[in-house]
Structure formats: structure tokens, C-alpha cells
JSON list of C-alpha atoms and ligand atoms in Angstrom, two decimals:
[
{"chain": "A", "resi": 1, "resn": "MET", "atom": "CA", "xyz": [20.77, 4.04, -5.06]},
{"chain": "A", "resi": 2, "resn": "ILE", "atom": "CA", "xyz": [18.41, 5.91, -2.75]},
{"chain": "A", "resi": 3, "resn": "THR", "atom": "CA", "xyz": [17.56, 9.36, -4.09]},
{"chain": "A", "resi": 4, "resn": "ILE", "atom": "CA", "xyz": [17.03, 12.46, -1.97]},
{"chain": "A", "resi": 5, "resn": "LYS", "atom": "CA", "xyz": [14.18, 14.44, -3.51]},
{"chain": "A", "resi": 6, "resn": "SER", "atom": "CA", "xyz": [14.45, 18.15, -4.20]},
{"chain": "A", "resi": 7, "resn": "PRO", "atom": "CA", "xyz": [11.71, 20.52, -3.03]},
{"chain": "A", "resi": 8, "resn": "TYR", "atom": "CA", "xyz": [10.39, 20.57, -6.62]},
{"chain": "A", "resi": 9, "resn": "GLU", "atom": "CA", "xyz": [10.25, 16.79, -6.77]},
{"chain": "A", "resi": 10, "resn": "ILE", "atom": "CA", "xyz": [8.53, 16.63, -3.39]},
{"chain": "A", "resi": 11, "resn": "GLU", "atom": "CA", "xyz": [5.95, 19.13, -4.62]},
{"chain": "A", "resi": 12, "resn": "CYS", "atom": "CA", "xyz": [5.22, 16.99, -7.67]},
{"chain": "A", "resi": 13, "resn": "MET", "atom": "CA", "xyz": [4.89, 13.93, -5.44]},
{"chain": "A", "resi": 14, "resn": "ARG", "atom": "CA", "xyz": [2.60, 15.83, -3.10]},
{"chain": "A", "resi": 15, "resn": "CYS", "atom": "CA", "xyz": [0.30, 16.64, -6.05]},
{"chain": "A", "resi": 16, "resn": "ALA", "atom": "CA", "xyz": [0.37, 13.08, -7.37]},
{"chain": "A", "resi": 17, "resn": "GLY", "atom": "CA", "xyz": [-0.12, 11.65, -3.90]},
{"chain": "A", "resi": 18, "resn": "LYS", "atom": "CA", "xyz": [-3.14, 13.78, -3.12]},
{"chain": "A", "resi": 19, "resn": "VAL", "atom": "CA", "xyz": [-4.90, 12.61, -6.28]},
{"chain": "A", "resi": 20, "resn": "ALA", "atom": "CA", "xyz": [-3.95, 8.99, -5.61]},
{"chain": "A", "resi": 21, "resn": "GLY", "atom": "CA", "xyz": [-5.44, 9.43, -2.14]},
{"chain": "A", "resi": 22, "resn": "GLN", "atom": "CA", "xyz": [-8.61, 10.91, -3.59]},
{"chain": "A", "resi": 23, "resn": "ALA", "atom": "CA", "xyz": [-8.92, 8.07, -6.10]},
{"chain": "A", "resi": 24, "resn": "LEU", "atom": "CA", "xyz": [-8.50, 5.53, -3.32]},
{"chain": "A", "resi": 25, "resn": "ALA", "atom": "CA", "xyz": [-11.10, 7.26, -1.17]},
{"chain": "A", "resi": 26, "resn": "ALA", "atom": "CA", "xyz": [-13.59, 7.38, -4.06]},
{"chain": "A", "resi": 27, "resn": "ALA", "atom": "CA", "xyz": [-13.02, 3.71, -4.82]},
{"chain": "A", "resi": 28, "resn": "GLY", "atom": "CA", "xyz": [-13.37, 2.72, -1.18]},
{"chain": "A", "resi": 29, "resn": "ALA", "atom": "CA", "xyz": [-16.60, 4.68, -0.79]},
{"chain": "A", "resi": 30, "resn": "MET", "atom": "CA", "xyz": [-18.29, 2.81, -3.66]},
{"chain": "A", "resi": 31, "resn": "ILE", "atom": "CA", "xyz": [-17.72, -0.69, -2.23]},
{"chain": "A", "resi": 32, "resn": "GLU", "atom": "CA", "xyz": [-21.08, -2.42, -1.81]},
{"chain": "A", "resi": 33, "resn": "PRO", "atom": "CA", "xyz": [-22.62, -5.71, -2.89]},
{"chain": "A", "resi": 34, "resn": "GLY", "atom": "CA", "xyz": [-23.03, -5.90, -6.68]},
{"chain": "A", "resi": 35, "resn": "VAL", "atom": "CA", "xyz": [-20.18, -3.57, -7.62]},
{"chain": "A", "resi": 36, "resn": "THR", "atom": "CA", "xyz": [-17.61, -5.24, -9.87]},
{"chain": "A", "resi": 37, "resn": "THR", "atom": "CA", "xyz": [-13.86, -4.89, -9.55]},
{"chain": "A", "resi": 38, "resn": "HIS", "atom": "CA", "xyz": [-13.97, -3.31, -13.02]},
{"chain": "A", "resi": 39, "resn": "ASP", "atom": "CA", "xyz": [-16.34, -0.61, -11.67]},
{"chain": "A", "resi": 40, "resn": "VAL", "atom": "CA", "xyz": [-13.75, 0.15, -9.00]},
{"chain": "A", "resi": 41, "resn": "ASP", "atom": "CA", "xyz": [-11.03, 0.48, -11.61]},
{"chain": "A", "resi": 42, "resn": "MET", "atom": "CA", "xyz": [-13.19, 2.85, -13.70]},
{"chain": "A", "resi": 43, "resn": "ALA", "atom": "CA", "xyz": [-13.78, 5.07, -10.66]},
{"chain": "A", "resi": 44, "resn": "VAL", "atom": "CA", "xyz": [-10.04, 5.25, -10.01]},
{"chain": "A", "resi": 45, "resn": "ARG", "atom": "CA", "xyz": [-9.32, 6.08, -13.64]},
{"chain": "A", "resi": 46, "resn": "LYS", "atom": "CA", "xyz": [-11.92, 8.87, -13.60]},
{"chain": "A", "resi": 47, "resn": "VAL", "atom": "CA", "xyz": [-10.51, 10.64, -10.54]},
{"chain": "A", "resi": 48, "resn": "ILE", "atom": "CA", "xyz": [-6.98, 10.47, -11.93]},
{"chain": "A", "resi": 49, "resn": "ALA", "atom": "CA", "xyz": [-8.03, 11.60, -15.42]},
{"chain": "A", "resi": 50, "resn": "ASP", "atom": "CA", "xyz": [-10.25, 14.40, -14.06]},
{"chain": "A", "resi": 51, "resn": "ASN", "atom": "CA", "xyz": [-7.13, 15.79, -12.40]},
{"chain": "A", "resi": 52, "resn": "GLY", "atom": "CA", "xyz": [-5.12, 15.58, -15.60]},
{"chain": "A", "resi": 53, "resn": "MET", "atom": "CA", "xyz": [-2.83, 12.91, -14.24]},
{"chain": "A", "resi": 54, "resn": "ILE", "atom": "CA", "xyz": [-1.72, 9.46, -15.36]},
{"chain": "A", "resi": 55, "resn": "PRO", "atom": "CA", "xyz": [-2.47, 6.18, -13.57]},
{"chain": "A", "resi": 56, "resn": "SER", "atom": "CA", "xyz": [0.91, 4.81, -12.46]},
{"chain": "A", "resi": 57, "resn": "PHE", "atom": "CA", "xyz": [-0.09, 1.15, -12.61]},
{"chain": "A", "resi": 58, "resn": "LEU", "atom": "CA", "xyz": [-1.72, 1.06, -16.05]},
{"chain": "A", "resi": 59, "resn": "GLY", "atom": "CA", "xyz": [0.78, -0.69, -18.31]},
{"chain": "A", "resi": 60, "resn": "TYR", "atom": "CA", "xyz": [3.38, -1.01, -15.54]},
{"chain": "A", "resi": 61, "resn": "GLY", "atom": "CA", "xyz": [5.09, -4.33, -16.26]},
{"chain": "A", "resi": 62, "resn": "GLY", "atom": "CA", "xyz": [2.07, -5.00, -18.46]},
{"chain": "A", "resi": 63, "resn": "PHE", "atom": "CA", "xyz": [-0.53, -4.55, -15.70]},
{"chain": "A", "resi": 64, "resn": "PRO", "atom": "CA", "xyz": [-3.85, -3.97, -17.50]},
{"chain": "A", "resi": 65, "resn": "ALA", "atom": "CA", "xyz": [-5.62, -1.59, -15.08]},
{"chain": "A", "resi": 66, "resn": "ALA", "atom": "CA", "xyz": [-5.25, 1.60, -13.02]},
{"chain": "A", "resi": 67, "resn": "ALA", "atom": "CA", "xyz": [-6.07, -0.07, -9.71]},
{"chain": "A", "resi": 68, "resn": "CYS", "atom": "CA", "xyz": [-5.20, -3.39, -8.13]},
{"chain": "A", "resi": 69, "resn": "VAL", "atom": "CA", "xyz": [-8.35, -4.84, -6.56]},
{"chain": "A", "resi": 70, "resn": "SER", "atom": "CA", "xyz": [-7.78, -7.90, -4.38]},
{"chain": "A", "resi": 71, "resn": "ILE", "atom": "CA", "xyz": [-10.53, -9.71, -2.47]},
{"chain": "A", "resi": 72, "resn": "ASN", "atom": "CA", "xyz": [-10.40, -11.83, 0.73]},
{"chain": "A", "resi": 73, "resn": "ASP", "atom": "CA", "xyz": [-7.48, -14.30, 0.37]},
{"chain": "A", "resi": 74, "resn": "GLU", "atom": "CA", "xyz": [-6.04, -12.24, -2.47]},
{"chain": "A", "resi": 75, "resn": "VAL", "atom": "CA", "xyz": [-3.23, -10.17, -0.95]},
{"chain": "A", "resi": 76, "resn": "ILE", "atom": "CA", "xyz": [-2.21, -7.69, -3.66]},
{"chain": "A", "resi": 77, "resn": "HIS", "atom": "CA", "xyz": [-2.10, -7.20, -7.45]},
{"chain": "A", "resi": 78, "resn": "GLY", "atom": "CA", "xyz": [-5.63, -8.45, -8.17]},
{"chain": "A", "resi": 79, "resn": "ILE", "atom": "CA", "xyz": [-6.66, -7.60, -11.73]},
{"chain": "A", "resi": 80, "resn": "PRO", "atom": "CA", "xyz": [-10.02, -5.78, -12.02]},
{"chain": "A", "resi": 81, "resn": "GLY", "atom": "CA", "xyz": [-12.62, -7.55, -14.13]},
{"chain": "A", "resi": 82, "resn": "LYS", "atom": "CA", "xyz": [-16.07, -9.08, -13.98]},
{"chain": "A", "resi": 83, "resn": "ARG", "atom": "CA", "xyz": [-15.84, -10.31, -10.40]},
{"chain": "A", "resi": 84, "resn": "VAL", "atom": "CA", "xyz": [-18.81, -9.09, -8.37]},
{"chain": "A", "resi": 85, "resn": "ILE", "atom": "CA", "xyz": [-18.07, -7.89, -4.85]},
{"chain": "A", "resi": 86, "resn": "LYS", "atom": "CA", "xyz": [-20.29, -9.57, -2.26]},
{"chain": "A", "resi": 87, "resn": "GLU", "atom": "CA", "xyz": [-21.52, -8.82, 1.25]},
{"chain": "A", "resi": 88, "resn": "GLY", "atom": "CA", "xyz": [-18.79, -9.77, 3.71]},
{"chain": "A", "resi": 89, "resn": "ASP", "atom": "CA", "xyz": [-15.88, -9.36, 1.27]},
{"chain": "A", "resi": 90, "resn": "LEU", "atom": "CA", "xyz": [-12.61, -7.74, 2.30]},
{"chain": "A", "resi": 91, "resn": "VAL", "atom": "CA", "xyz": [-11.54, -5.52, -0.60]},
{"chain": "A", "resi": 92, "resn": "LYS", "atom": "CA", "xyz": [-7.97, -4.27, -0.99]},
{"chain": "A", "resi": 93, "resn": "ILE", "atom": "CA", "xyz": [-7.51, -1.38, -3.40]},
{"chain": "A", "resi": 94, "resn": "ASP", "atom": "CA", "xyz": [-4.07, -0.11, -4.45]},
{"chain": "A", "resi": 95, "resn": "VAL", "atom": "CA", "xyz": [-3.73, 3.06, -6.52]},
{"chain": "A", "resi": 96, "resn": "GLY", "atom": "CA", "xyz": [-0.91, 5.10, -8.07]},
{"chain": "A", "resi": 97, "resn": "ALA", "atom": "CA", "xyz": [-1.02, 8.49, -9.78]},
{"chain": "A", "resi": 98, "resn": "THR", "atom": "CA", "xyz": [1.72, 10.25, -11.73]},
{"chain": "A", "resi": 99, "resn": "TYR", "atom": "CA", "xyz": [2.23, 14.01, -11.99]},
{"chain": "A", "resi": 100, "resn": "LYS", "atom": "CA", "xyz": [5.09, 15.45, -14.07]},
{"chain": "A", "resi": 101, "resn": "GLY", "atom": "CA", "xyz": [6.76, 12.05, -13.89]},
{"chain": "A", "resi": 102, "resn": "TYR", "atom": "CA", "xyz": [6.49, 11.63, -10.12]},
{"chain": "A", "resi": 103, "resn": "HIS", "atom": "CA", "xyz": [4.42, 8.99, -8.39]},
{"chain": "A", "resi": 104, "resn": "GLY", "atom": "CA", "xyz": [2.16, 8.69, -5.38]},
{"chain": "A", "resi": 105, "resn": "ASP", "atom": "CA", "xyz": [1.29, 5.16, -4.23]},
{"chain": "A", "resi": 106, "resn": "THR", "atom": "CA", "xyz": [-1.38, 4.29, -1.67]},
{"chain": "A", "resi": 107, "resn": "ALA", "atom": "CA", "xyz": [-3.60, 1.38, -0.68]},
{"chain": "A", "resi": 108, "resn": "GLY", "atom": "CA", "xyz": [-6.31, 0.47, 1.78]},
{"chain": "A", "resi": 109, "resn": "THR", "atom": "CA", "xyz": [-8.68, -2.31, 2.80]},
{"chain": "A", "resi": 110, "resn": "PHE", "atom": "CA", "xyz": [-12.44, -1.83, 2.71]},
{"chain": "A", "resi": 111, "resn": "ALA", "atom": "CA", "xyz": [-15.26, -3.94, 4.09]},
{"chain": "A", "resi": 112, "resn": "CYS", "atom": "CA", "xyz": [-18.25, -4.78, 1.92]},
{"chain": "A", "resi": 113, "resn": "GLY", "atom": "CA", "xyz": [-21.21, -4.57, 4.25]},
{"chain": "A", "resi": 114, "resn": "LYS", "atom": "CA", "xyz": [-20.95, -6.61, 7.42]},
{"chain": "A", "resi": 115, "resn": "ILE", "atom": "CA", "xyz": [-17.71, -8.55, 7.91]},
{"chain": "A", "resi": 116, "resn": "THR", "atom": "CA", "xyz": [-16.59, -10.95, 10.64]},
{"chain": "A", "resi": 117, "resn": "PRO", "atom": "CA", "xyz": [-15.05, -9.62, 13.87]},
{"chain": "A", "resi": 118, "resn": "GLU", "atom": "CA", "xyz": [-11.76, -11.27, 12.86]},
{"chain": "A", "resi": 119, "resn": "ALA", "atom": "CA", "xyz": [-11.80, -9.45, 9.53]},
{"chain": "A", "resi": 120, "resn": "GLU", "atom": "CA", "xyz": [-12.54, -6.16, 11.33]},
{"chain": "A", "resi": 121, "resn": "LYS", "atom": "CA", "xyz": [-9.59, -6.79, 13.61]},
{"chain": "A", "resi": 122, "resn": "LEU", "atom": "CA", "xyz": [-7.36, -7.61, 10.65]},
{"chain": "A", "resi": 123, "resn": "ILE", "atom": "CA", "xyz": [-8.19, -4.27, 8.98]},
{"chain": "A", "resi": 124, "resn": "THR", "atom": "CA", "xyz": [-7.62, -2.33, 12.20]},
{"chain": "A", "resi": 125, "resn": "VAL", "atom": "CA", "xyz": [-4.34, -4.05, 13.06]},
{"chain": "A", "resi": 126, "resn": "THR", "atom": "CA", "xyz": [-2.99, -3.69, 9.51]},
{"chain": "A", "resi": 127, "resn": "ARG", "atom": "CA", "xyz": [-3.72, 0.04, 9.47]},
{"chain": "A", "resi": 128, "resn": "GLN", "atom": "CA", "xyz": [-2.30, 0.56, 12.96]},
{"chain": "A", "resi": 129, "resn": "SER", "atom": "CA", "xyz": [0.84, -1.41, 12.09]},
{"chain": "A", "resi": 130, "resn": "PHE", "atom": "CA", "xyz": [1.60, 1.27, 9.49]},
{"chain": "A", "resi": 131, "resn": "TYR", "atom": "CA", "xyz": [1.35, 3.94, 12.19]},
{"chain": "A", "resi": 132, "resn": "GLU", "atom": "CA", "xyz": [3.53, 1.85, 14.53]},
{"chain": "A", "resi": 133, "resn": "GLY", "atom": "CA", "xyz": [6.08, 1.65, 11.70]},
{"chain": "A", "resi": 134, "resn": "ILE", "atom": "CA", "xyz": [6.18, 5.34, 10.89]},
{"chain": "A", "resi": 135, "resn": "LYS", "atom": "CA", "xyz": [7.11, 6.17, 14.47]},
{"chain": "A", "resi": 136, "resn": "PHE", "atom": "CA", "xyz": [10.58, 5.22, 13.17]},
{"chain": "A", "resi": 137, "resn": "ALA", "atom": "CA", "xyz": [10.26, 6.96, 9.78]},
{"chain": "A", "resi": 138, "resn": "ARG", "atom": "CA", "xyz": [12.55, 9.73, 10.93]},
{"chain": "A", "resi": 139, "resn": "GLU", "atom": "CA", "xyz": [15.92, 11.11, 9.96]},
{"chain": "A", "resi": 140, "resn": "GLY", "atom": "CA", "xyz": [18.74, 9.12, 11.56]},
{"chain": "A", "resi": 141, "resn": "GLN", "atom": "CA", "xyz": [16.71, 5.94, 12.12]},
{"chain": "A", "resi": 142, "resn": "LYS", "atom": "CA", "xyz": [17.73, 2.68, 10.47]},
{"chain": "A", "resi": 143, "resn": "LEU", "atom": "CA", "xyz": [15.19, 1.56, 7.90]},
{"chain": "A", "resi": 144, "resn": "SER", "atom": "CA", "xyz": [14.58, -1.84, 9.51]},
{"chain": "A", "resi": 145, "resn": "ASN", "atom": "CA", "xyz": [13.38, -0.16, 12.69]},
{"chain": "A", "resi": 146, "resn": "ILE", "atom": "CA", "xyz": [10.19, 0.54, 10.68]},
{"chain": "A", "resi": 147, "resn": "SER", "atom": "CA", "xyz": [10.07, -3.07, 9.48]},
{"chain": "A", "resi": 148, "resn": "HIS", "atom": "CA", "xyz": [10.51, -4.48, 12.95]},
{"chain": "A", "resi": 149, "resn": "ALA", "atom": "CA", "xyz": [7.83, -2.28, 14.49]},
{"chain": "A", "resi": 150, "resn": "ILE", "atom": "CA", "xyz": [5.31, -3.38, 11.85]},
{"chain": "A", "resi": 151, "resn": "GLN", "atom": "CA", "xyz": [6.12, -7.07, 12.28]},
{"chain": "A", "resi": 152, "resn": "LYS", "atom": "CA", "xyz": [6.03, -6.96, 16.06]},
{"chain": "A", "resi": 153, "resn": "TYR", "atom": "CA", "xyz": [2.68, -5.17, 16.20]},
{"chain": "A", "resi": 154, "resn": "CYS", "atom": "CA", "xyz": [1.05, -7.58, 13.72]},
{"chain": "A", "resi": 155, "resn": "GLU", "atom": "CA", "xyz": [2.45, -10.71, 15.35]},
{"chain": "A", "resi": 156, "resn": "ASP", "atom": "CA", "xyz": [1.59, -9.50, 18.86]},
{"chain": "A", "resi": 157, "resn": "ASN", "atom": "CA", "xyz": [-1.98, -9.30, 17.57]},
{"chain": "A", "resi": 158, "resn": "GLY", "atom": "CA", "xyz": [-1.94, -12.86, 16.24]},
{"chain": "A", "resi": 159, "resn": "PHE", "atom": "CA", "xyz": [-1.40, -12.12, 12.55]},
{"chain": "A", "resi": 160, "resn": "SER", "atom": "CA", "xyz": [1.53, -12.63, 10.17]},
{"chain": "A", "resi": 161, "resn": "VAL", "atom": "CA", "xyz": [3.29, -10.30, 7.73]},
{"chain": "A", "resi": 162, "resn": "VAL", "atom": "CA", "xyz": [3.96, -11.22, 4.11]},
{"chain": "A", "resi": 163, "resn": "ARG", "atom": "CA", "xyz": [7.69, -11.70, 3.41]},
{"chain": "A", "resi": 164, "resn": "LYS", "atom": "CA", "xyz": [7.72, -12.19, -0.35]},
{"chain": "A", "resi": 165, "resn": "PHE", "atom": "CA", "xyz": [6.48, -8.67, -1.19]},
{"chain": "A", "resi": 166, "resn": "VAL", "atom": "CA", "xyz": [7.69, -5.49, 0.48]},
{"chain": "A", "resi": 167, "resn": "GLY", "atom": "CA", "xyz": [7.38, -1.71, 0.44]},
{"chain": "A", "resi": 168, "resn": "HIS", "atom": "CA", "xyz": [9.71, 0.39, -1.65]},
{"chain": "A", "resi": 169, "resn": "GLY", "atom": "CA", "xyz": [11.24, 3.72, -2.45]},
{"chain": "A", "resi": 170, "resn": "VAL", "atom": "CA", "xyz": [9.04, 5.80, -4.76]},
{"chain": "A", "resi": 171, "resn": "GLY", "atom": "CA", "xyz": [9.59, 8.98, -6.76]},
{"chain": "A", "resi": 172, "resn": "ALA", "atom": "CA", "xyz": [10.48, 9.30, -10.43]},
{"chain": "A", "resi": 173, "resn": "ASN", "atom": "CA", "xyz": [10.04, 5.52, -10.45]},
{"chain": "A", "resi": 174, "resn": "LEU", "atom": "CA", "xyz": [7.05, 3.69, -9.02]},
{"chain": "A", "resi": 175, "resn": "HIS", "atom": "CA", "xyz": [9.46, 1.22, -7.44]},
{"chain": "A", "resi": 176, "resn": "GLU", "atom": "CA", "xyz": [12.97, 2.32, -6.54]},
{"chain": "A", "resi": 177, "resn": "ASP", "atom": "CA", "xyz": [15.50, 1.79, -3.75]},
{"chain": "A", "resi": 178, "resn": "PRO", "atom": "CA", "xyz": [15.30, 1.03, -0.92]},
{"chain": "A", "resi": 179, "resn": "GLU", "atom": "CA", "xyz": [13.20, -2.08, -0.30]},
{"chain": "A", "resi": 180, "resn": "VAL", "atom": "CA", "xyz": [11.03, -1.56, 2.77]},
{"chain": "A", "resi": 181, "resn": "PRO", "atom": "CA", "xyz": [10.24, -4.97, 4.32]},
{"chain": "A", "resi": 182, "resn": "ASN", "atom": "CA", "xyz": [7.46, -5.39, 6.86]},
{"chain": "A", "resi": 183, "resn": "PHE", "atom": "CA", "xyz": [9.62, -7.75, 8.93]},
{"chain": "A", "resi": 184, "resn": "GLY", "atom": "CA", "xyz": [13.14, -8.04, 10.29]},
{"chain": "A", "resi": 185, "resn": "GLU", "atom": "CA", "xyz": [15.41, -7.24, 13.18]},
{"chain": "A", "resi": 186, "resn": "PRO", "atom": "CA", "xyz": [15.88, -3.57, 14.11]},
{"chain": "A", "resi": 187, "resn": "GLY", "atom": "CA", "xyz": [19.12, -1.70, 13.42]},
{"chain": "A", "resi": 188, "resn": "HIS", "atom": "CA", "xyz": [19.67, -2.80, 9.82]},
{"chain": "A", "resi": 189, "resn": "GLY", "atom": "CA", "xyz": [19.47, -1.25, 6.38]},
{"chain": "A", "resi": 190, "resn": "PRO", "atom": "CA", "xyz": [20.19, 2.30, 5.29]},
{"chain": "A", "resi": 191, "resn": "ARG", "atom": "CA", "xyz": [19.97, 5.23, 7.67]},
{"chain": "A", "resi": 192, "resn": "LEU", "atom": "CA", "xyz": [16.98, 7.44, 6.83]},
{"chain": "A", "resi": 193, "resn": "ARG", "atom": "CA", "xyz": [17.63, 10.97, 5.63]},
{"chain": "A", "resi": 194, "resn": "ALA", "atom": "CA", "xyz": [15.37, 13.96, 5.05]},
{"chain": "A", "resi": 195, "resn": "GLY", "atom": "CA", "xyz": [14.12, 13.99, 1.46]},
{"chain": "A", "resi": 196, "resn": "MET", "atom": "CA", "xyz": [13.80, 10.22, 1.09]},
{"chain": "A", "resi": 197, "resn": "THR", "atom": "CA", "xyz": [10.36, 9.07, -0.05]},
{"chain": "A", "resi": 198, "resn": "ILE", "atom": "CA", "xyz": [9.23, 5.53, 0.68]},
{"chain": "A", "resi": 199, "resn": "ALA", "atom": "CA", "xyz": [6.01, 3.57, 0.25]},
{"chain": "A", "resi": 200, "resn": "ILE", "atom": "CA", "xyz": [5.38, 1.75, 3.52]},
{"chain": "A", "resi": 201, "resn": "GLU", "atom": "CA", "xyz": [2.82, -0.97, 2.94]},
{"chain": "A", "resi": 202, "resn": "PRO", "atom": "CA", "xyz": [2.09, -3.69, 5.48]},
{"chain": "A", "resi": 203, "resn": "MET", "atom": "CA", "xyz": [0.50, -6.80, 3.89]},
{"chain": "A", "resi": 204, "resn": "VAL", "atom": "CA", "xyz": [-0.92, -8.75, 6.78]},
{"chain": "A", "resi": 205, "resn": "ASN", "atom": "CA", "xyz": [-2.37, -12.27, 6.80]},
{"chain": "A", "resi": 206, "resn": "ALA", "atom": "CA", "xyz": [-4.81, -13.79, 9.27]},
{"chain": "A", "resi": 207, "resn": "GLY", "atom": "CA", "xyz": [-3.08, -17.16, 8.84]},
{"chain": "A", "resi": 208, "resn": "THR", "atom": "CA", "xyz": [0.47, -17.99, 7.80]},
{"chain": "A", "resi": 209, "resn": "TYR", "atom": "CA", "xyz": [2.68, -15.54, 5.93]},
{"chain": "A", "resi": 210, "resn": "GLY", "atom": "CA", "xyz": [3.15, -17.72, 2.85]},
{"chain": "A", "resi": 211, "resn": "VAL", "atom": "CA", "xyz": [1.77, -16.50, -0.48]},
{"chain": "A", "resi": 212, "resn": "ARG", "atom": "CA", "xyz": [1.76, -17.64, -4.08]},
{"chain": "A", "resi": 213, "resn": "VAL", "atom": "CA", "xyz": [1.14, -15.97, -7.41]},
{"chain": "A", "resi": 214, "resn": "LEU", "atom": "CA", "xyz": [-1.92, -17.09, -9.37]},
{"chain": "A", "resi": 215, "resn": "SER", "atom": "CA", "xyz": [-1.61, -18.40, -12.93]},
{"chain": "A", "resi": 216, "resn": "ASP", "atom": "CA", "xyz": [-2.63, -14.94, -14.26]},
{"chain": "A", "resi": 217, "resn": "GLY", "atom": "CA", "xyz": [0.92, -13.91, -13.34]},
{"chain": "A", "resi": 218, "resn": "TRP", "atom": "CA", "xyz": [-0.26, -11.10, -11.04]},
{"chain": "A", "resi": 219, "resn": "THR", "atom": "CA", "xyz": [-2.72, -11.97, -8.30]},
{"chain": "A", "resi": 220, "resn": "VAL", "atom": "CA", "xyz": [-0.99, -12.83, -5.03]},
{"chain": "A", "resi": 221, "resn": "LEU", "atom": "CA", "xyz": [-2.94, -15.24, -2.79]},
{"chain": "A", "resi": 222, "resn": "THR", "atom": "CA", "xyz": [-2.41, -16.46, 0.75]},
{"chain": "A", "resi": 223, "resn": "LEU", "atom": "CA", "xyz": [-1.13, -20.05, 0.65]},
{"chain": "A", "resi": 224, "resn": "ASP", "atom": "CA", "xyz": [-3.67, -21.19, 3.26]},
{"chain": "A", "resi": 225, "resn": "HIS", "atom": "CA", "xyz": [-6.52, -19.07, 1.78]},
{"chain": "A", "resi": 226, "resn": "ALA", "atom": "CA", "xyz": [-6.85, -17.10, 5.02]},
{"chain": "A", "resi": 227, "resn": "LEU", "atom": "CA", "xyz": [-7.81, -13.43, 4.78]},
{"chain": "A", "resi": 228, "resn": "SER", "atom": "CA", "xyz": [-5.27, -10.72, 4.04]},
{"chain": "A", "resi": 229, "resn": "ALA", "atom": "CA", "xyz": [-5.29, -6.92, 4.47]},
{"chain": "A", "resi": 230, "resn": "HIS", "atom": "CA", "xyz": [-3.14, -4.11, 3.07]},
{"chain": "A", "resi": 231, "resn": "TYR", "atom": "CA", "xyz": [-2.49, -0.48, 3.98]},
{"chain": "A", "resi": 232, "resn": "GLU", "atom": "CA", "xyz": [-0.09, 1.92, 2.29]},
{"chain": "A", "resi": 233, "resn": "HIS", "atom": "CA", "xyz": [0.99, 5.52, 2.09]},
{"chain": "A", "resi": 234, "resn": "THR", "atom": "CA", "xyz": [3.85, 7.28, 0.35]},
{"chain": "A", "resi": 235, "resn": "VAL", "atom": "CA", "xyz": [5.90, 8.78, 3.18]},
{"chain": "A", "resi": 236, "resn": "LEU", "atom": "CA", "xyz": [8.35, 11.70, 3.08]},
{"chain": "A", "resi": 237, "resn": "ILE", "atom": "CA", "xyz": [11.20, 11.58, 5.60]},
{"chain": "A", "resi": 238, "resn": "THR", "atom": "CA", "xyz": [11.92, 15.03, 7.06]},
{"chain": "A", "resi": 239, "resn": "ASP", "atom": "CA", "xyz": [14.06, 16.42, 9.86]},
{"chain": "A", "resi": 240, "resn": "GLY", "atom": "CA", "xyz": [10.92, 16.15, 12.01]},
{"chain": "A", "resi": 241, "resn": "ASP", "atom": "CA", "xyz": [7.72, 14.15, 11.75]},
{"chain": "A", "resi": 242, "resn": "PRO", "atom": "CA", "xyz": [7.19, 12.08, 8.60]},
{"chain": "A", "resi": 243, "resn": "VAL", "atom": "CA", "xyz": [4.74, 13.51, 6.06]},
{"chain": "A", "resi": 244, "resn": "LEU", "atom": "CA", "xyz": [2.11, 11.30, 4.41]},
{"chain": "A", "resi": 245, "resn": "LEU", "atom": "CA", "xyz": [2.04, 12.41, 0.77]},
{"chain": "A", "resi": 246, "resn": "THR", "atom": "CA", "xyz": [-1.00, 10.32, -0.21]},
{"chain": "A", "resi": 247, "resn": "LEU", "atom": "CA", "xyz": [-3.67, 11.75, 2.06]},
{"chain": "A", "resi": 248, "resn": "PRO", "atom": "CA", "xyz": [-6.72, 12.87, 0.03]},
{"chain": "A", "resi": 249, "resn": "GLU", "atom": "CA", "xyz": [-6.52, 16.41, 1.40]},
{"chain": "B", "resi": 1, "resn": "MG", "atom": "MG1", "xyz": [3.46, 0.21, -3.27]}
]
């Protein structure tokens, strides 16, 4: 069931989202050679705790950290630890914060130092595919119009979109209805209504779209070990332009 959020619920999500956005920005700004993925997680925890909020991911399904940190061919759900980030790495960070029981969920991809032109293009296309998608994040649109726009933009630029993992509704639950795929034909799925809140999150691969889950039960890798990028905001559908709830300010 897709819930329509009340003004109170939207306000809580706006607060949670802003802090999630700030945590992501702080984590992204610290990426440099020598930083560990654990350091990134600690920075995320600090921003969320300093704002009196709760990290949405910590303990979710048993996940052991506040941030997912995924490097190069890791797509999503990387577990922070001792891994040292190196020059040239592509670092995906995914963050959630909870305020009064409501979640904000956001992710981005950050370059460590100098990266290849292809990696630069992958980051740019992944981010832009989100903005292509949200052109259809409007009341009255069919959900898959977003999905189709994301897929088309990525594929037109020579990349592929992950099929196995998708965006999602978000609110009182970190993951709730509807599923928000980054692929598909237009004109399908539920019709969007004002007050729906969805996490739109293109996961884009430089090679094929296939992925597999590592033996740690979490980390998702590209099957061909090509690079992957990720970009996500929590989006509020309104009777006008969509509102990004996870901007840092
Ligand atoms: Mg998400």
C-alpha cells in the first residue's frame, strides 16, 4: 500500500532528510587517499548524532553501520571497515537518518583524487539520470515514466542500469511501497499523487547490468567488475514540482 503523507509527516521527513543530506555531504567532503571506510561511517554517525537523530541503516536487517560505503565495482551496501580508500577510487556513500520515526534516504558518488575520464562520465551521467527521472515525478504521471527516463538516459550514454535493486517508497519505513525501478517501459505502475514520498536511486554500471551479492551477505558487486555509480534523493510528489527532501540545506 502506498501511503500519502500528512503535512506533519512531511515535516518530519524534511528534518530527517536535511540531516541525512548533511551527513552525506560531510562524508563526501572527507574522501581522500588514506581515509578508511570506517572513518566515513564515523563521520556520518557524528552528524546524525549531533542533530539528535538516529541512523536509519544501523541495525536495519542486521546492517552493522550507519552508512553504506561501496568502492569501484561495488554497487551498493558496502560494509564500512578497515578498507583504505585510494587515489582513483570511486566511492559510493548511502545514508539514512530518522526523525520522530520518519526517514530520509540519500546517496552519492565521490571521486578520490584524480579518476579516469570514463569514471567522471559515469558519475555525471548517473547524477543527471536522476534529474531526467524526476521530470516525471509529478502528480498524475505513471511511476514507470520515471524509470524509463532514467534507463533511456543511461543507456543512451553507453551505460547500463542495475535491475536487481531498485528505488522505493520511504516514510515511516525505510523501505515501503512502491518499488521504483530504474528501468522499464513508460505508462506502467501506480499513478503518482501529491503526498507520496519515494527514494529515486539510479545504480548505473559502466559494463553490463548484472550484479551479485558478496559472501558477506550485503555488498553488491558488478558481475563483470566494471565500475558502478549511485545517486539518490528522497523525493516528495506535490501538485507542482517535486521537492527533494534530502538536500543539505
Ligand atoms: Mg534507498
